[in-house]
Coordinates of C-alpha atoms in Angstrom, one line a residue:
M865 CA 76.0 61.8 99.1
P866 CA 75.0 64.0 95.6
S867 CA 71.9 65.9 96.4
A868 CA 68.7 64.8 94.7
N869 CA 68.7 67.8 92.8
W870 CA 72.1 67.4 91.0
V871 CA 72.3 66.1 87.4
P872 CA 75.6 65.8 86.0
E873 CA 75.4 68.3 82.9
P874 CA 77.2 68.4 79.5
V875 CA 80.1 70.6 79.9
E876 CA 81.5 73.1 77.1
G877 CA 84.9 73.6 75.8
S878 CA 87.8 71.6 76.8
I879 CA 88.6 69.6 79.7
R880 CA 92.0 69.6 82.2
S881 CA 92.8 66.6 83.9
G882 CA 96.7 67.5 84.2
R883 CA 96.9 68.5 80.9
P884 CA 94.5 69.9 78.1
S885 CA 92.6 67.7 76.2
R886 CA 89.5 67.7 73.9
T887 CA 86.6 65.3 74.1
R888 CA 83.9 64.7 71.2
F889 CA 80.1 64.6 72.4
P890 CA 78.1 62.3 71.0
R891 CA 74.9 63.5 69.1
R892 CA 72.8 62.4 72.2
A893 CA 75.1 64.2 74.5
L894 CA 74.7 67.3 72.1
G895 CA 70.8 67.0 72.1
V896 CA 70.9 67.3 75.9
A897 CA 72.7 70.6 76.0
L898 CA 70.7 72.3 73.5
A899 CA 67.6 71.2 75.2
A900 CA 69.4 72.3 78.6
V901 CA 70.3 76.0 76.5
F902 CA 67.0 76.0 75.8
A903 CA 65.4 75.8 79.0
V904 CA 67.3 78.4 80.5
G905 CA 66.3 80.8 77.6
L906 CA 62.3 79.8 78.9
S907 CA 63.4 80.6 82.4
A908 CA 65.1 83.7 81.7
C909 CA 66.0 84.8 85.8
A910 CA 64.4 82.1 87.3
P911 CA 66.5 80.5 89.7
D912 CA 67.9 76.8 88.8
P913 CA 66.7 74.0 90.8
V914 CA 70.0 73.9 93.0
S915 CA 69.4 77.4 94.0
E916 CA 65.9 76.7 94.8
S917 CA 66.4 74.0 96.9
F918 CA 69.3 76.1 98.5
L919 CA 67.3 78.8 98.9
S920 CA 64.3 76.5 100.9
G921 CA 66.9 75.0 103.1
D922 CA 67.0 71.3 101.5
N923 CA 70.3 71.2 100.4
T924 CA 72.3 71.4 103.5
G925 CA 74.8 69.2 102.6
Y926 CA 78.2 68.8 100.4
V927 CA 77.2 67.9 96.7
A928 CA 79.4 65.8 95.3
A929 CA 81.2 66.4 91.6
D930 CA 83.7 64.6 89.3
G931 CA 86.2 67.2 89.5
A932 CA 86.3 68.2 85.5
I933 CA 88.0 71.4 84.8
V934 CA 85.8 73.0 82.1
E935 CA 87.5 75.6 79.9
I936 CA 85.3 77.8 77.6
P937 CA 86.7 79.3 74.7
E938 CA 86.3 83.5 74.4
A939 CA 84.2 83.8 71.7
E940 CA 81.4 81.1 73.4
R941 CA 81.6 82.9 77.0
G942 CA 78.5 84.4 78.0
E943 CA 77.3 88.2 79.7
P944 CA 80.1 89.4 82.1
V945 CA 78.5 88.7 85.6
D946 CA 77.6 91.2 88.0
F947 CA 77.9 90.8 91.6
G948 CA 77.9 91.9 94.8
G949 CA 77.1 91.6 98.6
V950 CA 78.7 91.7 102.1
T951 CA 81.6 90.4 103.2
E952 CA 82.3 88.4 106.1
T953 CA 83.8 92.0 108.0
G954 CA 80.5 93.9 107.2
D955 CA 82.3 95.6 104.1
T956 CA 80.1 96.2 101.0
F957 CA 81.4 94.3 97.6
D958 CA 80.8 95.6 94.0
S959 CA 82.1 93.1 91.2
A960 CA 82.1 96.5 89.4
D961 CA 85.5 97.3 91.4
L962 CA 87.2 94.5 89.8
A963 CA 86.6 95.7 86.4
G964 CA 89.9 94.6 84.2
Q965 CA 91.3 91.7 86.8
V966 CA 90.9 88.3 86.5
T967 CA 89.0 86.8 89.4
V968 CA 88.8 83.7 90.8
V969 CA 85.6 82.8 92.4
N970 CA 85.1 80.6 95.0
F971 CA 81.8 78.7 95.9
W972 CA 82.1 77.3 99.8
Y973 CA 80.9 76.6 103.6
A974 CA 82.8 76.0 106.8
G975 CA 81.1 72.5 107.2
C976 CA 82.0 70.9 104.0
A977 CA 85.0 68.6 104.3
P978 CA 86.3 69.2 100.6
C979 CA 86.1 72.9 100.9
R980 CA 88.1 73.3 104.1
V981 CA 91.0 70.6 102.2
E982 CA 91.3 73.1 99.4
A983 CA 91.6 75.8 101.4
A984 CA 95.2 76.2 101.6
A985 CA 95.9 75.7 97.7
L986 CA 93.1 78.5 97.3
E987 CA 95.3 80.4 99.3
S988 CA 98.4 79.8 97.9
V989 CA 97.2 80.8 94.1
W990 CA 95.7 83.6 95.8
Q991 CA 99.2 84.7 97.3
E992 CA 101.3 83.7 94.2
H993 CA 99.3 86.0 91.9
E994 CA 98.1 89.0 94.2
G995 CA 99.6 91.9 92.6
D996 CA 99.6 90.6 88.9
G997 CA 95.7 92.3 88.3
V998 CA 94.1 89.1 90.0
S999 CA 91.3 88.8 92.8
F1000 CA 90.0 86.3 94.7
V1001 CA 86.3 86.3 96.5
G1002 CA 84.6 83.5 98.5
I1003 CA 80.9 83.1 98.3
N1004 CA 79.7 81.4 101.4
T1005 CA 76.4 80.0 100.8
R1006 CA 75.7 78.4 104.2
D1007 CA 77.3 80.4 107.1
Q1008 CA 76.8 83.5 109.1
A1009 CA 80.0 86.0 108.9
D1010 CA 81.3 84.8 112.6
T1011 CA 81.8 81.0 111.2
A1012 CA 83.2 82.3 108.0
V1013 CA 85.7 84.9 109.8
A1014 CA 86.7 81.9 112.3
F1015 CA 87.3 79.5 108.9
A1016 CA 89.7 82.3 107.7
E1017 CA 91.4 82.5 110.8
E1018 CA 91.5 79.1 111.4
Y1019 CA 93.2 78.1 107.4
G1020 CA 94.9 81.4 106.5
I1021 CA 92.4 82.6 104.2
T1022 CA 93.3 86.4 103.7
Y1023 CA 91.0 87.1 100.3
P1024 CA 87.2 88.4 101.4
S1025 CA 83.8 85.8 101.2
L1026 CA 80.6 87.2 100.6
I1027 CA 78.0 86.0 103.0
D1028 CA 75.1 84.8 100.6
V1029 CA 73.0 82.9 102.8
D1030 CA 70.1 84.8 103.5
T1031 CA 69.8 86.8 100.1
A1032 CA 71.5 84.0 97.4
E1033 CA 71.9 86.8 95.4
A1034 CA 75.2 86.2 94.2
K1035 CA 74.6 82.5 93.5
L1036 CA 71.9 83.3 91.3
A1037 CA 73.9 86.0 89.8
F1038 CA 76.0 83.2 88.4
A1039 CA 73.3 80.5 88.1
E1040 CA 71.7 82.7 85.1
V1041 CA 75.0 81.9 83.3
T1042 CA 77.1 78.6 84.5
P1043 CA 76.0 75.7 86.5
I1044 CA 76.6 76.2 90.0
A1045 CA 75.9 72.7 90.8
A1046 CA 78.3 71.2 93.2
T1047 CA 80.1 72.9 96.3
P1048 CA 83.0 73.4 95.9
T1049 CA 83.0 75.5 92.9
T1050 CA 85.7 77.6 91.4
L1051 CA 85.0 79.9 88.6
V1052 CA 87.7 82.1 87.0
L1053 CA 86.6 85.4 85.4
D1054 CA 88.3 86.9 82.3
K1055 CA 89.2 90.5 82.5
Q1056 CA 85.5 91.2 81.1
G1057 CA 83.8 89.4 84.2
R1058 CA 82.9 86.8 82.0
V1059 CA 83.2 82.9 82.9
A1060 CA 86.5 81.7 81.6
A1061 CA 87.0 78.6 83.4
R1062 CA 84.8 76.1 85.7
I1063 CA 86.3 74.0 88.6
I1064 CA 83.6 71.5 89.4
G1065 CA 84.9 70.2 93.0
P1066 CA 87.7 70.3 95.0
I1067 CA 90.7 71.8 93.4
D1068 CA 93.2 69.4 93.3
G1069 CA 96.2 71.1 94.4
T1070 CA 97.7 74.6 92.8
S1071 CA 99.2 74.0 89.4
I1072 CA 95.9 73.7 87.3
L1073 CA 93.8 76.7 89.0
S1074 CA 97.5 78.9 88.5
T1075 CA 97.2 77.9 85.0
L1076 CA 93.8 79.1 84.5
V1077 CA 94.5 82.3 85.8
K1078 CA 98.0 82.5 84.3
D1079 CA 95.6 81.9 81.1
A1080 CA 93.4 84.5 81.8
L1081 CA 95.8 87.0 82.5
A1082 CA 97.6 86.2 79.2
E1083 CA 94.3 87.4 76.9
T1084 CA 94.8 90.3 75.3
T1085 CA 90.4 91.2 74.3

């Protein structure tokens, strides 16, 4: 069931649910969005409530979400996200190594049932676009390396995951620029490392994520 700290946030850009659509937001929703932006400015790099809960060990279960797909226009994207860490196989990872590539980042952990359900679809999209200038990176928010390795072996995952449970450094790097209020959450980063799209909750098959990746690849800036 939803975490006590999770509150649905207003979303920017367009929302897909099988096909492109535009949503107009009422003045009240716009006011809430502006207030949220103002609050982020005041807090600077302070952890959001979800991250604070995670760091304290209170946020132990799957956080439900509505499955919204949010696309962010190029002119409205924030700063590139610099993140890194150590993978489940002990390799050091730095996002600088992915400069110029489109990157898919998936937040997950082994005990999250929707994470298990979406695993095959994520791997399928990765296999589809491997070699196209696309990278996939998981960020495991709860498990140690041996559990993440066992998950990868069971579900046939071939892309790396950062083990973020002890420091939450990678999660906090993203939380500064985009809401990470549900597990799983999948982000598509453009070639500059900016968040171009966000899928809140498990992905529904491969088509939408693959389309988002293709859209990011087609961008010329």
